[in-house]
Coordinates of N, CA, C and O in Angstrom, one line a residue:
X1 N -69.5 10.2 -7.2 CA -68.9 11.1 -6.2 C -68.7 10.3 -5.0 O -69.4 9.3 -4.7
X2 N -67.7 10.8 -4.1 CA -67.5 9.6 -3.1 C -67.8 10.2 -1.8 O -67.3 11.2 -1.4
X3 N -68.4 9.7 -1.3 CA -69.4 9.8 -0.3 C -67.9 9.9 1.3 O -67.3 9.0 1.8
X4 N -67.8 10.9 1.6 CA -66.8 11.7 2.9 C -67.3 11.3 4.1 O -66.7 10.6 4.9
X5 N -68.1 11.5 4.3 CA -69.0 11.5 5.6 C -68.7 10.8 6.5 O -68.6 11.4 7.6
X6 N -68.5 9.3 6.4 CA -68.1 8.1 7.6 C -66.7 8.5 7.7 O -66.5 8.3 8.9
X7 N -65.6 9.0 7.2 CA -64.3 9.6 7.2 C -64.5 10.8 8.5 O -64.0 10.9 9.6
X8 N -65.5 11.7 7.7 CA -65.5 12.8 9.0 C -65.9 12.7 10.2 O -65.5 13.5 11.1
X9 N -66.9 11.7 10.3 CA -67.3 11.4 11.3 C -66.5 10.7 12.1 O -66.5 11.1 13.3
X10 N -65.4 9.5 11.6 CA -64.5 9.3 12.4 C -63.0 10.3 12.4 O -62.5 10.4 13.5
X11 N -62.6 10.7 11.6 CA -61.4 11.8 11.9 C -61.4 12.8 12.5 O -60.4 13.2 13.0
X12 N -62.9 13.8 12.6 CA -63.0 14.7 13.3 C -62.3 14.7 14.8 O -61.3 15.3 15.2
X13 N -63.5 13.6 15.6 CA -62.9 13.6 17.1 C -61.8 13.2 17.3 O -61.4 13.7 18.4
X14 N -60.6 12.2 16.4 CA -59.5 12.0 16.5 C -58.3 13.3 16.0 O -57.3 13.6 16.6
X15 N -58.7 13.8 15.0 CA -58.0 15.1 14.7 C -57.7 16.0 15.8 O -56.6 16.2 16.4
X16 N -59.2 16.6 16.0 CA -59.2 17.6 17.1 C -58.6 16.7 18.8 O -58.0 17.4 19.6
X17 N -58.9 15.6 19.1 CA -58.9 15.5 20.0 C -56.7 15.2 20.2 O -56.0 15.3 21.3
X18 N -56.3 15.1 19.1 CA -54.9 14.8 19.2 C -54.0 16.5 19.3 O -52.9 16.9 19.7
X19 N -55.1 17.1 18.6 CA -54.5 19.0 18.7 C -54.7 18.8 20.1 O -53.6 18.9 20.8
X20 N -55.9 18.7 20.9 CA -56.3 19.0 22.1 C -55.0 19.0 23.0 O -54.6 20.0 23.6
X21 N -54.2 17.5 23.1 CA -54.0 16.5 23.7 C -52.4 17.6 23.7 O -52.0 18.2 24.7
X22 N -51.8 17.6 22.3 CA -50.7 18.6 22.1 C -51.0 19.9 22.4 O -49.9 20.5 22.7
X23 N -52.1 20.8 22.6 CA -52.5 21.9 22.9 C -51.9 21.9 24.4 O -51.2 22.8 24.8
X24 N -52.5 20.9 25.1 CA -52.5 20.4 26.4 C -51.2 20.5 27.1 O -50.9 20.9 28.3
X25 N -50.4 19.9 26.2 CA -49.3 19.5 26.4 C -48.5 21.1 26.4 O -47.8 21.3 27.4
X26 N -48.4 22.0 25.5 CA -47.8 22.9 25.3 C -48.3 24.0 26.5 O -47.4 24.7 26.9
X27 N -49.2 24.3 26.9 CA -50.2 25.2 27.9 C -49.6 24.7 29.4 O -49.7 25.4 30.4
X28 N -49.2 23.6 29.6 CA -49.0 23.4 30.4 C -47.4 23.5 31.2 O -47.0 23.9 32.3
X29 N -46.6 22.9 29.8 CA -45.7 23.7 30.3 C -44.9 24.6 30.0 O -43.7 24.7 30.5
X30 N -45.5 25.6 29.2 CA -45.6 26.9 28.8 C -46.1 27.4 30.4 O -45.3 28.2 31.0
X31 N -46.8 27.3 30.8 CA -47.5 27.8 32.2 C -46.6 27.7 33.2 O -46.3 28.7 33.8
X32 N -45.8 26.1 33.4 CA -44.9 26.1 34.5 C -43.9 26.9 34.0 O -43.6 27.5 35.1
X33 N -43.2 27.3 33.2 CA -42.0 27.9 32.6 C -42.4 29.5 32.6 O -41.5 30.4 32.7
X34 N -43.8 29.8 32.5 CA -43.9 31.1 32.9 C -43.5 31.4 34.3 O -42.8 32.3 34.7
X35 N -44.5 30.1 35.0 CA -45.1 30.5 36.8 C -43.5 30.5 37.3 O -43.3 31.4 38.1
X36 N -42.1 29.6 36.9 CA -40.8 30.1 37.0 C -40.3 31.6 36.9 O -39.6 32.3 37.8
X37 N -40.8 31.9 35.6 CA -40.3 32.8 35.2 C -40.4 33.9 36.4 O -39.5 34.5 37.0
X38 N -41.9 33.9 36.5 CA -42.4 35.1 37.7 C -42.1 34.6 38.7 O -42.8 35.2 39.4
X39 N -41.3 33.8 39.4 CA -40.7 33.2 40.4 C -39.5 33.6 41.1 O -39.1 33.9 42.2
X40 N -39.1 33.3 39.9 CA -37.2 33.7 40.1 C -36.8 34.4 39.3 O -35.8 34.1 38.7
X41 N -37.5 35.7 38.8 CA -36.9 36.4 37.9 C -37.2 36.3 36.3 O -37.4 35.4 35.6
X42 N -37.1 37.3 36.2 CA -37.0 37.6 34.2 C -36.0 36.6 33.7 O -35.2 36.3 34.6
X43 N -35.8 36.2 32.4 CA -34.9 35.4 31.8 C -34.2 36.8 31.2 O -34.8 37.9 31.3
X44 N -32.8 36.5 30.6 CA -32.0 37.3 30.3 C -32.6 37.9 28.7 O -32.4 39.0 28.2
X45 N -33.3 36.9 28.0 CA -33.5 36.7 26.9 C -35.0 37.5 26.8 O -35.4 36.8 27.8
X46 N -35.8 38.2 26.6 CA -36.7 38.8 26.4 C -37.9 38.6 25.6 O -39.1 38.8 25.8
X47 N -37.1 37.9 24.5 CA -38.2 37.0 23.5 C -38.5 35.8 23.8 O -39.6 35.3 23.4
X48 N -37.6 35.1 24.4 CA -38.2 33.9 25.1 C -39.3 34.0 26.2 O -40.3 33.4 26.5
X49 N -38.7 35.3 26.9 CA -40.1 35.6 27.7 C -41.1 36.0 26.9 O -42.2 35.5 27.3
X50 N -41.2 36.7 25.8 CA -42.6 36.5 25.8 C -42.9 36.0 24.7 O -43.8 36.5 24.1
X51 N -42.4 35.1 24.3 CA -42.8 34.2 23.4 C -43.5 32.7 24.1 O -44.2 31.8 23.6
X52 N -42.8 33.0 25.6 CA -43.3 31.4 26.4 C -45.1 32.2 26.8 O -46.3 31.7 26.8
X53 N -44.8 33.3 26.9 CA -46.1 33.6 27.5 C -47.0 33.6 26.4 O -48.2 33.4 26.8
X54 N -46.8 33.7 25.5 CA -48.2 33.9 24.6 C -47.9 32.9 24.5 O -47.9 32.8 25.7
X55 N -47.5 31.3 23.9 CA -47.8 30.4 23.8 C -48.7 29.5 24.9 O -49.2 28.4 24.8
X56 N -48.7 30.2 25.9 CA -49.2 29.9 27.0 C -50.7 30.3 26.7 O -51.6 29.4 26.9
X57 N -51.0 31.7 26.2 CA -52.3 31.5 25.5 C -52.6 30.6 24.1 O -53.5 29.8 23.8
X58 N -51.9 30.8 23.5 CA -51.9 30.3 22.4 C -52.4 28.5 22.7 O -53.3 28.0 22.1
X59 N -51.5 27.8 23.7 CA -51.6 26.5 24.3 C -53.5 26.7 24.8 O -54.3 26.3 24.0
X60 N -53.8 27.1 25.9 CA -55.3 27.0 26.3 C -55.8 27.6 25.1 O -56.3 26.5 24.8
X61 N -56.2 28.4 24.2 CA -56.9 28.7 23.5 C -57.0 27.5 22.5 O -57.9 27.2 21.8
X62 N -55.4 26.7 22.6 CA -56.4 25.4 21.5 C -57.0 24.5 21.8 O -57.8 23.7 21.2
X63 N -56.5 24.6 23.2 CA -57.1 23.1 24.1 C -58.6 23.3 24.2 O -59.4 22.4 23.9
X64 N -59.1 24.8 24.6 CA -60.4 24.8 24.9 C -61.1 24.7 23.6 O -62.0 24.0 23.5
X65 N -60.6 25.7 22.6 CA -61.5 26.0 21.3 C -61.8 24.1 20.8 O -62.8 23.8 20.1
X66 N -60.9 23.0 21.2 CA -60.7 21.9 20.6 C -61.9 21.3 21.1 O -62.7 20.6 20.5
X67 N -61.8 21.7 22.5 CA -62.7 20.7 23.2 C -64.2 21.1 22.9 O -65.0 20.1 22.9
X68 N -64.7 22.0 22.8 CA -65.8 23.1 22.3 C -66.4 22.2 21.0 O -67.5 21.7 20.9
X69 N -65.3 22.2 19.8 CA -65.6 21.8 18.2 C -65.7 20.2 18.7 O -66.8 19.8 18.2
X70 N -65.2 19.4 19.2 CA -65.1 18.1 19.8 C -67.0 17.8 20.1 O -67.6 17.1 19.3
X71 N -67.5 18.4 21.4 CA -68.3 18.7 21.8 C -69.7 19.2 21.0 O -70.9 18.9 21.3
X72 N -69.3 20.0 19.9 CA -70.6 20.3 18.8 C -70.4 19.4 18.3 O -71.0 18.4 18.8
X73 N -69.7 19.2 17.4 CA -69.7 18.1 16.6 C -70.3 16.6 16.8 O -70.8 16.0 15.9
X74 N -70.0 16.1 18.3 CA -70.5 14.9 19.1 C -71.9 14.9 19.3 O -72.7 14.0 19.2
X75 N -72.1 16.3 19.6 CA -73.5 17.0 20.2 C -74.7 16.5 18.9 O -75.8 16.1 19.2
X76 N -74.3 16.6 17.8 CA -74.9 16.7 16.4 C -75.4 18.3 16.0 O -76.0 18.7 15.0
X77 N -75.1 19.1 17.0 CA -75.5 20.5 16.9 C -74.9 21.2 15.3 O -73.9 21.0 14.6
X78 N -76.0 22.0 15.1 CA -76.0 22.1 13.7 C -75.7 23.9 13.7 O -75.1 24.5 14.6
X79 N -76.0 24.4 12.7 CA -75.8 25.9 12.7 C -74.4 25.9 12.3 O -73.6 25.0 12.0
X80 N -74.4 27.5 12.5 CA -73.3 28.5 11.9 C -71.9 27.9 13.2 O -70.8 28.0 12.7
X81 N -72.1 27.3 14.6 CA -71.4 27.3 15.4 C -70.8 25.9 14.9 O -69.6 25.7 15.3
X82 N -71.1 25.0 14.2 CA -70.1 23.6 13.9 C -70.0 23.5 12.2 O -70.1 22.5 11.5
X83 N -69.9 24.7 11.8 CA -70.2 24.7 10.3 C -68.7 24.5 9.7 O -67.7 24.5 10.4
X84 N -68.7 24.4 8.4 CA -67.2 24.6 7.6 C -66.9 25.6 7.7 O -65.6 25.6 8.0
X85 N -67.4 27.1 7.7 CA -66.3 28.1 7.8 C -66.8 28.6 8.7 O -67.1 29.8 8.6
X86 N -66.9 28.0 9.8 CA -66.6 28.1 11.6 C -65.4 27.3 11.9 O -64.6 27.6 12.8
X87 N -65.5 26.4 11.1 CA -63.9 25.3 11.3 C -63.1 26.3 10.7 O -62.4 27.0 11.4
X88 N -63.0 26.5 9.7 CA -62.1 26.9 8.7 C -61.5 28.5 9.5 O -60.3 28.9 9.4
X89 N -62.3 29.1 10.0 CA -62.1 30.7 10.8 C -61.2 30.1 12.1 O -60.1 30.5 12.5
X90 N -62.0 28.9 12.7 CA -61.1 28.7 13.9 C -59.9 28.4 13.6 O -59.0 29.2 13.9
X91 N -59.7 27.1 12.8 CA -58.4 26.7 12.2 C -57.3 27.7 12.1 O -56.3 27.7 12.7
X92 N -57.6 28.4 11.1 CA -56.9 29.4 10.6 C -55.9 30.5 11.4 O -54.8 31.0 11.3
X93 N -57.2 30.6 12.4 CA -56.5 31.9 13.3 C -55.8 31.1 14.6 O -54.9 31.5 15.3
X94 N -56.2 30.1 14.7 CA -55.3 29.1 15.7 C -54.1 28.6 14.8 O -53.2 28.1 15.6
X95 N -53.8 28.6 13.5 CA -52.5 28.2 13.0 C -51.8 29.5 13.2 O -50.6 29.4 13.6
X96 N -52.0 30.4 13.0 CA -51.3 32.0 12.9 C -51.2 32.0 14.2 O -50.2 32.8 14.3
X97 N -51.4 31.8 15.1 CA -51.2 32.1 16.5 C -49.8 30.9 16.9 O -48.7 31.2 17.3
X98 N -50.5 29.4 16.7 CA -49.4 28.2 16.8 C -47.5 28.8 15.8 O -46.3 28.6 16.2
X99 N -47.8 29.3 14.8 CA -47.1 29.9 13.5 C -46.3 30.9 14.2 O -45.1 30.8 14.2
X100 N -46.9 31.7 14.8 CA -46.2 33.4 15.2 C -45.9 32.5 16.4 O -45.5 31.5 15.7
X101 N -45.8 32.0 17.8 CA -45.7 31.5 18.7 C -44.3 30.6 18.7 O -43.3 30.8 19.4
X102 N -44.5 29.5 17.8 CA -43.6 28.7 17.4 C -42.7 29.0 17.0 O -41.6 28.6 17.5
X103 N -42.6 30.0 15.9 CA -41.4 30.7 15.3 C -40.6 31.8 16.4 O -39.4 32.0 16.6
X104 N -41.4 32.2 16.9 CA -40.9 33.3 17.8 C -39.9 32.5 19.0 O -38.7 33.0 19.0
X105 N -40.0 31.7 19.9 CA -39.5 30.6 20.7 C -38.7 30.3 20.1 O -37.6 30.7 20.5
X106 N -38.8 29.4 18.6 CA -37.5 28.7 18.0 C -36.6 29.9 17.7 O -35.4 29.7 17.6
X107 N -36.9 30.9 17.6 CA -35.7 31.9 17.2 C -34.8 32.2 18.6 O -33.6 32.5 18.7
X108 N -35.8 32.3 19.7 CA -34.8 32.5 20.7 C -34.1 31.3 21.4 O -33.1 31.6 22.1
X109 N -34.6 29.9 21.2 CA -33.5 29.4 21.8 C -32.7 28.5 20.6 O -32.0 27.6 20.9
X110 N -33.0 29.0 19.2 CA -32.4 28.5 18.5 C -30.6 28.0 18.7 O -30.0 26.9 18.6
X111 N -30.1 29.1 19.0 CA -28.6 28.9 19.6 C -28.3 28.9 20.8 O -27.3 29.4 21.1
X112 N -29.1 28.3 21.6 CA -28.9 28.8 22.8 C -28.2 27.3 23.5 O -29.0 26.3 23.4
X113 N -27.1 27.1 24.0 CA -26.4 25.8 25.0 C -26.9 25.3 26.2 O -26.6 25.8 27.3
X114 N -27.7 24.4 26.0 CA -28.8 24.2 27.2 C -27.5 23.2 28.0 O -28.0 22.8 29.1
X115 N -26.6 22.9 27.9 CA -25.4 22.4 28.6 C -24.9 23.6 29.6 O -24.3 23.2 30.5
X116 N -25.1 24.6 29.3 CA -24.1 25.7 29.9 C -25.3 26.6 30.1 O -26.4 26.9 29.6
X117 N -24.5 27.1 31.4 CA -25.7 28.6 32.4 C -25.1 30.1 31.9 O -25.4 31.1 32.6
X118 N -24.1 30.2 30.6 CA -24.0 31.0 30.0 C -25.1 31.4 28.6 O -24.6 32.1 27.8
X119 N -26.0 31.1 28.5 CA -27.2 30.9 27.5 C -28.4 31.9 27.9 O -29.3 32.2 27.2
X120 N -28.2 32.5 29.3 CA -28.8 33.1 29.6 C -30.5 32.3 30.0 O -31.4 32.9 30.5
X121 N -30.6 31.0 29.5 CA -32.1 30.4 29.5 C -32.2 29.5 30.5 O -31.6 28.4 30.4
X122 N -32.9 29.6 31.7 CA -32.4 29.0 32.9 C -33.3 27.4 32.7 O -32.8 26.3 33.1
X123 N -34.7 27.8 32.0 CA -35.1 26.5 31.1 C -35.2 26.4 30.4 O -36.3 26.6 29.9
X124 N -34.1 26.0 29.8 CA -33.7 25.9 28.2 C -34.5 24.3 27.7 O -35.1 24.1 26.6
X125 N -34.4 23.3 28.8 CA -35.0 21.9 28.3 C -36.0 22.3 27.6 O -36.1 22.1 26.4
X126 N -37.3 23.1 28.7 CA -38.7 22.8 28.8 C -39.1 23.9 27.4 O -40.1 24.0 26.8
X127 N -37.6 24.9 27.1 CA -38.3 25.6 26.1 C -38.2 25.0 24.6 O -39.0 25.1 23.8
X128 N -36.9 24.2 24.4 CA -37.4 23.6 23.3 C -38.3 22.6 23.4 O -39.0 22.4 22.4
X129 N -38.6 22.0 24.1 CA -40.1 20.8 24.7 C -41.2 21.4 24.0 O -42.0 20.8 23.3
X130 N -41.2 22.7 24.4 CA -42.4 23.8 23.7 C -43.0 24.4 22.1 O -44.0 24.6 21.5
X131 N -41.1 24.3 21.8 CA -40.6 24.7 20.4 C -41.0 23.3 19.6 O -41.6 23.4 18.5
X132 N -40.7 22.1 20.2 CA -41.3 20.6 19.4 C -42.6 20.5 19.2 O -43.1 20.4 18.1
X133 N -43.2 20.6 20.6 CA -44.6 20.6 20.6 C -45.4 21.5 20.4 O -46.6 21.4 20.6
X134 N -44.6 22.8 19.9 CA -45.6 23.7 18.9 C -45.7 23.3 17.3 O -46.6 22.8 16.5
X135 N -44.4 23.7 17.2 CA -44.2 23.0 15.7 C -45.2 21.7 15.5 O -46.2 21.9 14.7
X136 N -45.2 20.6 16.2 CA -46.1 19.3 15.7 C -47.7 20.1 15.9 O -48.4 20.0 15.0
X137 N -48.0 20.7 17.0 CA -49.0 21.3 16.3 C -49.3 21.9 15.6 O -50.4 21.8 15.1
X138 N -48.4 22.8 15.3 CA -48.7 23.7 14.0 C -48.7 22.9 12.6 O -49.4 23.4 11.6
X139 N -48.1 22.0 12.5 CA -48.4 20.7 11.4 C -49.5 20.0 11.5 O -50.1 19.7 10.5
X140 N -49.9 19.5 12.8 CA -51.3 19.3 12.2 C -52.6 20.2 12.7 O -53.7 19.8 13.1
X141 N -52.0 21.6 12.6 CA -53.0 22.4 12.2 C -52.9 22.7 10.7 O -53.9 22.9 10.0
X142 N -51.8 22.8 10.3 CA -51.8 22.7 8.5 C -52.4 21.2 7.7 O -52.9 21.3 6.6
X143 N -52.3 20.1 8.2 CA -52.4 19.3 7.5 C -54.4 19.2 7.8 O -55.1 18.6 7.0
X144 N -55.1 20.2 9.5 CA -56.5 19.8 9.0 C -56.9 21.1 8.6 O -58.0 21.4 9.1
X145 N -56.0 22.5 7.7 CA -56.8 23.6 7.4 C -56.7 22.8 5.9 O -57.7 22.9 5.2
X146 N -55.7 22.3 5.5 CA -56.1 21.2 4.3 C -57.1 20.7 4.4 O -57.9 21.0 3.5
X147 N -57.5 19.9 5.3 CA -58.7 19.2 5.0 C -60.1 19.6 4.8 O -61.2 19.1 4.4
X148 N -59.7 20.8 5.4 CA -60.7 22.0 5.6 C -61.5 22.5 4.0 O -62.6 22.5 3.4
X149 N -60.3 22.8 3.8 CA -60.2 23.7 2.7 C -60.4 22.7 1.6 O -60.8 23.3 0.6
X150 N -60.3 21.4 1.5 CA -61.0 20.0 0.7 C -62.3 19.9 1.0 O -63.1 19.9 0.0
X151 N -62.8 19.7 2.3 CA -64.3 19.9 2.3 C -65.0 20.8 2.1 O -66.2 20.5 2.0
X152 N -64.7 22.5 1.8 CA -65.0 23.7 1.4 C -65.4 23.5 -0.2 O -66.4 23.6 -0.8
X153 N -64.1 23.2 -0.6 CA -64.1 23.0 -2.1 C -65.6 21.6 -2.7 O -66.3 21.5 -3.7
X154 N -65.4 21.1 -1.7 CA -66.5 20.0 -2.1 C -67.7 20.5 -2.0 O -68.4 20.8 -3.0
X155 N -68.0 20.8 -0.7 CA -69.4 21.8 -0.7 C -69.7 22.3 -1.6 O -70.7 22.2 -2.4
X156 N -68.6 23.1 -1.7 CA -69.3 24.4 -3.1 C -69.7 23.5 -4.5 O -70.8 23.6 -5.1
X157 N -68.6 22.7 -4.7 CA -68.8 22.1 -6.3 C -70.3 20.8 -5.6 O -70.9 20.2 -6.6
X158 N -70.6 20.6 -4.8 CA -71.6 19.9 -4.8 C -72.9 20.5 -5.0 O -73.8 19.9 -5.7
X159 N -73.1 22.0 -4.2 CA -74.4 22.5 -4.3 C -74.7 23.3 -2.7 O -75.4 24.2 -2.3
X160 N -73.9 22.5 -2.1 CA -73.4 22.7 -0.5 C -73.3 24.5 -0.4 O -73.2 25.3 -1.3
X161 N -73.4 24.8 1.2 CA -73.0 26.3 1.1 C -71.5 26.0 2.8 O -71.2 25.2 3.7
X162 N -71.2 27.0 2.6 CA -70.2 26.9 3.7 C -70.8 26.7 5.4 O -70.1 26.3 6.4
X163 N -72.3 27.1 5.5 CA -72.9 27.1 6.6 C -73.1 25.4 7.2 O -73.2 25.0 8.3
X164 N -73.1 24.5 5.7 CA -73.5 23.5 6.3 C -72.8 22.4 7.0 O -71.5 22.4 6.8
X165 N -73.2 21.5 7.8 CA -72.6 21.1 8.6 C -71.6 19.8 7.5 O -71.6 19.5 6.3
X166 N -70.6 19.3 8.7 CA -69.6 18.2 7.8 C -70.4 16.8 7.4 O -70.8 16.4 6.4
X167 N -70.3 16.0 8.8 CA -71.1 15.3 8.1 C -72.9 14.9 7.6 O -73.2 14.1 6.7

């Protein structure tokens, strides 16, 4: 059987810390494109308003939950709080959030002529900026609820219970 452990030990903080980094990235200017919003007016478009705003939670809620799992994990803290299906519950519900968030955005400025102030989207740049850098997160929040769900599966067939820690 092949021994994971030196893998998790190094991919962990680089995984989470690159979600963090794009978390970071999306929250922030998701924020400025709100703090606009409430500036100078509602956008014409409705779903872009509030699809910028909940990404805007959606953006800090992964930055922080990232930095948190980053933090136990480094810590060596053990328990139910840095366990596999503590990863696996976070993951999950932070992909459904990045998922519903991302889709919702790309549908509103899917057509939208960021050349022309007939588009009704007065930041049209910064919303697809958001629409990129959700999507790439939302991919690699799929590619580590995979990884997740590979170390779940190991546990169990090893003897492991889901409480226990990764590496």
């Amino acid at each position: 059987m092949v021994d994971l452990s030196s893998a998790v030990r190094r991919g962990h903080p680089i995984a989470f810390g690159v979600f963090a980094f794009l978390a970071l990235i999306v929250a922030i200017i998701s924020s400025a494109v709100v703090a606009d919003f409430n500036s100078n007016g509602e956008p014409a478009k409705k779903l872009a308003r509030d699809s910028t705003r909940f990404l805007v939670f959606a953006g800090w809620w992964g930055f922080l939950f990232s930095l948190v799992y980053i933090g136990l994990f480094l810590s060596g803290i053990g328990g139910f709080l840095s366990s596999i299906a503590s990863h696996a519950v976070f993951i999950f519900v932070t992909w459904v959030f990045w998922l519903a968030g991302a889709a919702a955005l790309s549908s509103a400025v899917s057509n939208a002529d960021c050349s022309s102030s007939s588009s009704g989207l007065r930041d049209c740049s910064a919303l697809r900026a958001i629409c990129a850098f959700s999507w790439i997160g939302w991919l690699e929040l799929t590619c580590m609820l995979g990884v997740i769900c590979f170390l779940a599966y190991k546990a169990f067939s090893g003897g492991r219970g889901m409480n226990d820690g990764f590496a």
